[in-house]
Tab-separated table of C-alpha atoms in Angstrom:
chain	number	residue	atom	x	y	z
A	1	GLY	CA	97.098	151.203	109.177
A	2	LEU	CA	99.108	151.418	112.308
A	3	ALA	CA	97.979	148.006	113.418
A	4	LEU	CA	98.956	146.540	109.985
A	5	CYS	CA	102.376	148.160	110.229
A	6	ALA	CA	102.876	146.652	113.667
A	7	LEU	CA	101.841	143.214	112.513
A	8	ARG	CA	104.365	143.524	109.579
A	9	GLY	CA	107.186	143.783	112.094
A	10	ALA	CA	107.368	147.455	113.021
A	11	ARG	CA	108.532	148.196	116.553
A	12	GLY	CA	108.285	151.211	118.977
A	13	HIS	CA	105.368	153.479	118.015
A	14	GLY	CA	103.702	150.852	115.916
A	15	GLN	CA	103.507	148.491	118.945
A	16	ALA	CA	102.267	151.304	121.198
A	17	ALA	CA	99.470	151.995	118.670
A	18	VAL	CA	98.441	148.363	118.772
A	19	ASP	CA	98.463	148.469	122.624
A	20	PHE	CA	96.055	151.369	122.388
A	21	LEU	CA	93.871	149.709	119.855
A	22	LEU	CA	93.488	146.592	122.016
A	23	GLN	CA	91.814	148.546	124.735
A	24	THR	CA	88.638	148.333	122.711
A	25	PRO	CA	86.802	145.274	121.374
A	26	TRP	CA	86.838	146.589	117.836
A	27	GLY	CA	90.521	147.216	118.011
A	28	LEU	CA	91.209	143.688	119.207
A	29	GLY	CA	89.321	142.327	116.228
A	30	LEU	CA	91.154	144.607	113.821
A	31	VAL	CA	94.617	143.588	115.055
A	32	ALA	CA	93.711	139.870	115.143
A	33	ASN	CA	92.484	139.933	111.592
A	34	SER	CA	94.375	142.522	109.546
A	35	ALA	CA	97.434	140.603	108.636
A	36	GLU	CA	97.700	139.583	104.963
A	37	PRO	CA	98.484	135.918	104.511
A	38	HIS	CA	101.016	136.420	101.762
A	39	LYS	CA	102.971	138.957	103.764
A	40	TYR	CA	102.615	137.660	107.187
A	41	THR	CA	103.037	133.899	107.190
A	42	ARG	CA	101.915	133.288	110.784
A	43	ARG	CA	98.556	134.921	110.811
A	44	ASP	CA	97.023	132.147	112.924
A	45	TRP	CA	99.540	132.971	115.663
A	46	VAL	CA	98.228	136.534	115.916
A	47	ALA	CA	94.645	135.560	116.780
A	48	LYS	CA	95.839	132.826	119.084
A	49	ASP	CA	98.394	134.881	121.005
A	50	VAL	CA	96.354	138.028	121.169
A	51	ALA	CA	93.380	135.940	122.624
A	52	ARG	CA	95.840	134.288	125.126
A	53	VAL	CA	97.189	137.670	126.380
A	54	ALA	CA	93.671	139.168	126.462
A	55	ALA	CA	92.446	136.264	128.606
A	56	LYS	CA	95.176	137.009	131.106
A	57	GLN	CA	94.286	140.680	131.316
A	58	PRO	CA	90.488	140.945	131.070
A	59	GLY	CA	89.120	144.457	131.128
A	60	SER	CA	92.460	146.172	131.010
A	61	ALA	CA	94.965	147.535	128.408
A	62	ILE	CA	96.975	144.724	126.853
A	63	ASN	CA	100.756	144.705	126.663
A	64	LEU	CA	101.660	143.165	123.476
A	65	SER	CA	105.289	142.441	124.203
A	66	GLU	CA	104.368	138.755	124.846
A	67	VAL	CA	102.441	138.603	121.556
A	68	PHE	CA	105.300	140.307	119.517
A	69	GLY	CA	107.735	138.022	121.187
A	70	ALA	CA	105.783	135.040	119.844
A	71	MET	CA	105.713	136.619	116.375
A	72	ASN	CA	109.460	136.812	116.390
A	73	GLY	CA	109.966	133.219	117.618
A	74	ASP	CA	110.792	133.930	121.249
A	75	PRO	CA	110.466	130.547	122.961
A	76	ALA	CA	109.697	132.261	126.286
A	77	ALA	CA	106.640	133.797	124.751
A	78	GLU	CA	105.350	130.446	123.648
A	79	PRO	CA	105.234	128.303	126.780
A	80	ASN	CA	102.488	126.120	125.535
A	81	LYS	CA	103.598	125.674	121.923
A	82	LYS	CA	104.644	121.996	121.306
A	83	LYS	CA	107.567	121.185	119.115
A	84	ARG	CA	106.455	119.870	115.755
A	85	THR	CA	107.245	116.251	115.095
A	86	ARG	CA	108.297	115.688	111.468
A	87	TRP	CA	108.593	111.974	111.615
A	88	SER	CA	107.489	108.887	113.406
A	89	ARG	CA	110.021	106.101	114.196
A	90	SER	CA	109.215	102.413	114.750
A	91	SER	CA	111.103	99.167	114.766
A	92	LEU	CA	110.240	96.246	112.522
A	93	ASP	CA	108.983	94.179	115.482
A	94	GLU	CA	106.688	96.978	116.569
A	95	LEU	CA	105.209	97.299	113.169
A	96	LEU	CA	104.700	93.518	112.780
A	97	ALA	CA	103.025	93.415	116.188
A	98	LEU	CA	100.332	95.856	115.090
A	99	PRO	CA	96.952	94.285	114.566
A	100	GLU	CA	95.189	94.222	111.282
A	101	PRO	CA	92.838	97.190	110.841
A	102	ASP	CA	89.149	96.323	111.160
A	103	TRP	CA	87.124	96.006	108.002
A	104	LEU	CA	84.565	98.824	107.776
A	105	ILE	CA	82.911	96.957	104.935
A	106	GLU	CA	84.092	93.384	104.818
A	107	ASP	CA	86.452	92.670	101.852
A	108	TYR	CA	86.072	96.212	100.676
A	109	VAL	CA	87.528	98.942	102.801
A	110	ARG	CA	89.345	98.979	106.151
A	111	CYS	CA	89.257	101.526	108.931
A	112	GLY	CA	91.961	104.082	108.669
A	113	GLN	CA	92.070	104.058	104.816
A	114	LEU	CA	91.703	106.760	102.217
A	115	GLY	CA	90.296	106.065	98.790
A	116	PHE	CA	88.177	106.936	95.775
A	117	LEU	CA	84.847	105.944	94.309
A	118	VAL	CA	84.999	107.017	90.637
A	119	ALA	CA	82.621	107.110	87.654
A	120	MET	CA	81.259	109.442	85.084
A	121	THR	CA	78.456	111.814	86.035
A	122	THR	CA	75.010	110.102	86.680
A	123	VAL	CA	76.380	106.614	87.026
A	124	GLY	CA	75.740	106.448	90.763
A	125	LYS	CA	78.776	107.420	92.853
A	126	SER	CA	76.758	109.424	95.329
A	127	THR	CA	74.101	106.656	95.431
A	128	VAL	CA	76.619	104.072	96.466
A	129	SER	CA	78.218	106.437	99.001
A	130	ALA	CA	74.710	107.036	100.462
A	131	ALA	CA	74.140	103.284	100.809
A	132	TRP	CA	77.528	102.815	102.487
A	133	MET	CA	76.811	105.724	104.866
A	134	MET	CA	73.363	104.317	105.940
A	135	SER	CA	74.643	100.751	106.195
A	136	VAL	CA	77.437	101.886	108.502
A	137	LEU	CA	75.103	104.244	110.533
A	138	HIS	CA	72.679	101.390	111.136
A	139	GLY	CA	75.166	98.521	111.160
A	140	ARG	CA	73.399	96.766	108.361
A	141	GLU	CA	75.052	94.365	105.894
A	142	TRP	CA	75.849	95.725	102.447
A	143	CYS	CA	75.578	93.315	99.564
A	144	GLY	CA	75.949	90.422	101.969
A	145	LYS	CA	79.060	91.947	103.619
A	146	LYS	CA	79.383	92.597	107.294
A	147	VAL	CA	79.640	96.292	108.195
A	148	LYS	CA	81.153	97.947	111.293
A	149	ALA	CA	78.485	100.166	112.817
A	150	GLY	CA	79.350	103.829	113.627
A	151	SER	CA	78.895	107.469	113.065
A	152	VAL	CA	79.269	109.144	109.616
A	153	ILE	CA	80.051	112.518	108.147
A	154	ALA	CA	79.430	113.755	104.609
A	155	LEU	CA	80.963	116.914	102.997
A	156	VAL	CA	78.492	117.506	100.176
A	157	GLY	CA	79.552	120.274	97.819
A	158	GLU	CA	77.134	119.649	94.857
A	159	GLY	CA	73.657	118.382	94.737
A	160	ARG	CA	73.176	118.473	98.466
A	161	ARG	CA	69.423	118.136	98.288
A	162	GLY	CA	69.677	114.999	96.023
A	163	PHE	CA	72.318	113.443	98.275
A	164	VAL	CA	70.047	113.869	101.342
A	165	GLN	CA	67.173	112.410	99.394
A	166	ARG	CA	69.269	109.323	98.596
A	167	LEU	CA	70.031	108.870	102.241
A	168	GLU	CA	66.363	109.087	103.061
A	169	GLY	CA	65.412	106.796	100.200
A	170	TYR	CA	67.782	104.077	101.510
A	171	ARG	CA	66.355	104.494	105.043
A	172	LYS	CA	62.765	104.256	103.868
A	173	HIS	CA	63.483	101.251	101.524
A	174	HIS	CA	64.885	99.232	104.478
A	175	ASP	CA	62.532	100.775	107.129
A	176	LEU	CA	65.532	101.676	109.267
A	177	GLY	CA	64.030	104.318	111.412
A	178	PRO	CA	65.827	107.182	113.184
A	179	THR	CA	69.521	107.470	113.761
A	180	PRO	CA	70.541	104.825	116.421
A	181	GLU	CA	71.230	106.053	119.855
A	182	GLY	CA	74.898	106.808	120.472
A	183	SER	CA	75.581	107.406	116.757
A	184	TYR	CA	75.263	110.473	114.536
A	185	ILE	CA	75.190	111.575	110.906
A	186	GLU	CA	76.496	115.017	110.036
A	187	ILE	CA	76.024	116.728	106.589
A	188	VAL	CA	78.579	119.509	106.244
A	189	ASP	CA	78.632	122.448	103.881
A	190	PHE	CA	82.517	122.697	103.773
A	191	ARG	CA	83.577	125.998	102.200
A	192	GLU	CA	87.362	125.615	102.344
A	193	GLN	CA	89.352	124.201	99.371
A	194	LEU	CA	91.142	120.907	99.896
A	195	SER	CA	93.744	121.935	97.350
A	196	ASP	CA	94.964	124.575	99.876
A	197	PRO	CA	96.829	123.867	103.135
A	198	LYS	CA	94.189	126.091	104.833
A	199	GLY	CA	91.647	123.609	103.646
A	200	HIS	CA	93.673	120.676	105.114
A	201	ARG	CA	93.799	122.414	108.506
A	202	ALA	CA	90.135	123.283	108.323
A	203	MET	CA	89.305	119.583	107.691
A	204	PHE	CA	91.157	118.528	110.775
A	205	GLU	CA	89.464	121.249	112.800
A	206	LEU	CA	86.049	120.271	111.522
A	207	VAL	CA	86.375	116.647	112.539
A	208	GLN	CA	87.940	117.621	115.905
A	209	GLU	CA	84.998	119.978	116.560
A	210	ILE	CA	82.482	117.158	115.810
A	211	VAL	CA	84.441	114.672	118.015
A	212	ALA	CA	84.486	117.176	120.849
A	213	GLU	CA	80.785	117.842	120.658
A	214	ARG	CA	79.659	114.260	119.919
A	215	GLY	CA	82.050	112.454	122.155
A	216	HIS	CA	83.544	110.005	119.527
A	217	ALA	CA	85.010	110.039	116.017
A	218	PRO	CA	83.130	108.980	112.925
A	219	VAL	CA	84.148	105.736	111.166
A	220	LEU	CA	83.224	106.989	107.722
A	221	ILE	CA	83.797	110.408	106.135
A	222	VAL	CA	82.495	110.870	102.580
A	223	ILE	CA	83.526	113.759	100.334
A	224	ASP	CA	81.118	114.354	97.527
A	225	THR	CA	82.790	115.317	95.234
A	226	LEU	CA	86.476	116.119	95.003
A	227	SER	CA	85.946	118.764	92.304
A	228	SER	CA	83.400	120.712	94.395
A	229	HIS	CA	85.927	120.943	97.179
A	230	TRP	CA	88.968	121.672	94.998
A	231	GLY	CA	90.215	125.215	94.162
A	232	ALA	CA	93.165	124.543	91.930
A	233	THR	CA	93.915	122.522	88.789
A	234	GLU	CA	93.357	118.803	89.420
A	235	ASP	CA	96.402	118.053	87.100
A	236	SER	CA	99.139	119.371	89.450
A	237	ALA	CA	101.044	117.077	91.751
A	238	GLU	CA	101.920	120.281	93.730
A	239	PHE	CA	98.385	120.360	95.124
A	240	GLY	CA	97.414	116.657	94.817
A	241	ALA	CA	100.072	115.000	96.819
A	242	PRO	CA	99.870	117.205	99.995
A	243	ALA	CA	95.981	116.992	99.950
A	244	MET	CA	96.036	113.164	99.728
A	245	ARG	CA	98.589	113.033	102.514
A	246	ALA	CA	96.496	115.269	104.788
A	247	LEU	CA	93.290	113.214	104.121
A	248	GLY	CA	95.343	109.947	104.727
A	249	ASP	CA	96.546	111.347	108.040
A	250	LEU	CA	93.056	112.264	108.990
A	251	ALA	CA	91.822	108.828	108.301
A	252	ALA	CA	94.609	107.193	110.295
A	253	MET	CA	94.173	109.686	113.228
A	254	HIS	CA	90.511	108.721	113.679
A	255	GLU	CA	90.695	105.211	112.378
A	256	ALA	CA	87.969	106.223	109.888
A	257	VAL	CA	87.523	105.604	106.153
A	258	VAL	CA	87.746	108.703	104.024
A	259	ALA	CA	85.869	107.934	100.797
A	260	VAL	CA	86.140	110.551	98.018
A	261	ASN	CA	83.776	110.701	95.030
A	262	HIS	CA	85.492	111.735	91.887
A	263	HIS	CA	84.895	111.917	88.143
A	264	THR	CA	86.575	110.108	85.281
A	265	THR	CA	87.547	111.471	81.911
A	266	LYS	CA	84.802	111.367	79.308
A	267	GLY	CA	86.777	109.513	76.702
A	268	LYS	CA	85.234	106.008	77.022
A	269	GLY	CA	81.662	106.602	77.894
A	270	LEU	CA	79.263	105.485	80.545
A	271	ASP	CA	79.185	101.798	79.635
A	272	VAL	CA	82.999	101.169	79.758
A	273	MET	CA	84.589	100.339	83.096
A	274	PRO	CA	87.171	102.985	83.891
A	275	GLU	CA	90.863	102.017	84.606
A	276	LEU	CA	93.191	103.754	87.003
A	277	GLY	CA	94.568	105.974	84.296
A	278	ASP	CA	91.020	107.246	83.465
A	279	LEU	CA	90.696	109.208	86.693
A	280	ARG	CA	90.538	112.930	86.133
A	281	GLY	CA	93.520	114.824	87.379
A	282	SER	CA	96.886	114.124	88.852
A	283	GLY	CA	98.331	110.663	89.213
A	284	THR	CA	99.108	111.518	92.804
A	285	PHE	CA	95.395	110.991	93.609
A	286	ILE	CA	95.822	107.346	92.921
A	287	SER	CA	99.362	106.712	94.050
A	288	ASN	CA	98.605	108.171	97.540
A	289	THR	CA	95.355	106.266	98.309
A	290	ASP	CA	94.555	102.894	99.696
A	291	PHE	CA	91.579	101.853	97.478
A	292	VAL	CA	89.914	102.756	94.267
A	293	PHE	CA	86.457	101.487	93.269
A	294	ALA	CA	85.048	102.388	89.855
A	295	MET	CA	81.544	102.170	88.280
A	296	CYS	CA	80.077	101.930	84.774
A	297	GLU	CA	76.492	101.673	83.517
A	298	GLN	CA	75.238	98.721	81.466
A	299	SER	CA	72.569	99.067	78.849
A	300	SER	CA	70.476	96.281	80.484
A	301	SER	CA	70.217	98.625	83.599
A	302	PRO	CA	72.498	97.136	86.301
A	303	VAL	CA	75.540	99.192	87.333
A	304	LEU	CA	78.845	97.398	87.655
A	305	LEU	CA	81.112	98.224	90.672
A	306	ALA	CA	84.664	97.099	90.369
A	307	GLY	CA	87.654	97.264	92.880
A	308	LEU	CA	90.607	98.641	90.734
A	309	LYS	CA	92.943	99.030	93.759
A	310	LEU	CA	93.148	97.639	97.278
A	311	LYS	CA	96.608	98.516	98.618
A	312	ASP	CA	97.048	95.671	101.135
A	313	ASP	CA	94.288	93.172	100.300
A	314	GLU	CA	92.980	91.074	97.341
A	315	ARG	CA	90.460	93.053	95.442
A	316	PRO	CA	86.926	91.790	95.670
A	317	PRO	CA	84.890	90.471	92.695
A	318	TRP	CA	82.955	92.977	90.634
A	319	LEU	CA	79.286	93.517	91.586
A	320	ARG	CA	76.155	94.143	89.568
A	321	LEU	CA	74.030	96.640	91.468
A	322	THR	CA	70.380	97.223	90.571
A	323	ARG	CA	69.050	100.712	90.967
A	324	ALA	CA	65.626	101.232	92.498
A	325	SER	CA	63.366	104.282	92.812
A	326	VAL	CA	61.800	104.969	96.278
A	327	ALA	CA	59.014	107.357	97.195
A	328	ILE	CA	60.186	109.575	100.032
A	329	GLY	CA	57.364	112.227	100.281
A	330	GLN	CA	55.141	114.809	98.505
A	331	ALA	CA	55.633	118.304	97.456
A	332	ALA	CA	53.131	120.555	95.663
A	333	GLY	CA	50.960	117.481	95.106
A	334	LYS	CA	53.735	115.558	93.397
A	335	GLU	CA	55.504	112.475	94.655
A	336	ILE	CA	59.195	112.882	95.476
A	337	THR	CA	61.332	109.865	94.620
A	338	ALA	CA	64.990	109.023	95.316
A	339	ALA	CA	67.344	106.667	93.454
A	340	VAL	CA	68.939	104.005	95.691
A	341	PHE	CA	71.059	100.931	95.363
A	342	PRO	CA	69.338	98.788	98.056
A	343	GLY	CA	72.510	97.029	99.057
A	344	ASP	CA	70.970	93.541	99.211
A	345	THR	CA	70.835	92.978	95.437
A	346	GLY	CA	74.495	92.857	94.524
A	347	GLU	CA	75.295	90.060	92.169
A	348	THR	CA	78.871	88.865	91.978
A	349	VAL	CA	80.505	88.863	88.572
A	350	ALA	CA	82.687	85.896	87.875
A	351	ARG	CA	86.402	86.685	87.288
A	352	SER	CA	86.151	85.241	83.846
A	353	GLU	CA	83.452	87.666	82.851
A	354	GLU	CA	85.273	90.817	83.974
A	355	ALA	CA	87.323	91.278	80.665
């Protein structure tokens, strides 16, 4: 209780009590984690600054004057804190001189972009995402399009086992072998909510952690699905716009594609191609992204993939993708299979047929 009072701004005896608590490991943990987020808005500073002071005084009582100075905005107590930059300025000539971003998948998505792959449940969003991931990981063409090889990350919040099986099915279908040397694939159980600023920060920290351990950034980050990583209403621009901005910044920072799998409304059915207005949730999802690809299922079995939005490029023709079933192993005497879009069977749809 005394520690909590001190963290809420009490001085004098409250601070002395915290100094006493920090002479023990359990006391250090208590002080670093007892602030309530809605009452103490700089909770992350507490853990950071307590750790910094503790590192300076190992094995001895900790004087918290430096920590409390940081809590009250004392610049002298924050020698290493960088000033936040709220804008980036460029001249017209500087921007015109920038090179075109590389294609990750030729004619489909460019490095540094954020976008959506949308469809109703069961049509095949995750299956296409798995094909993109394995094509990128192994530098293999997808539907006749060149692919930039690199490392990949997937945040899989629903059907993790099925998603992994699709990855394995694609690898077995094309006999791709192990992960290429110098590349990596990471499947992440991400438990923060992307509708919350804490989730935005956690996403940045996750990728930075992986980059630090692996030595290089991924070129593709898949989020499967938005709803399983979202904790608020999808209809509110209050949550949608900041989240899309954060994911866009993440893509730009690492020159990676962030591809988000998302659902459509159920009004039109599986066999009708969604339009931009059919995406579930806030319109800020669409207005703040670089690309949107949609899918629908035809009764004759092929799945249609359409580019509804490419921000700075001409949208590619629709594709007919044929689903295949691949045996990936055995369990309890039964064969385990996975659905895949092989990626070498895409048939272009003529513009005149799209309507």
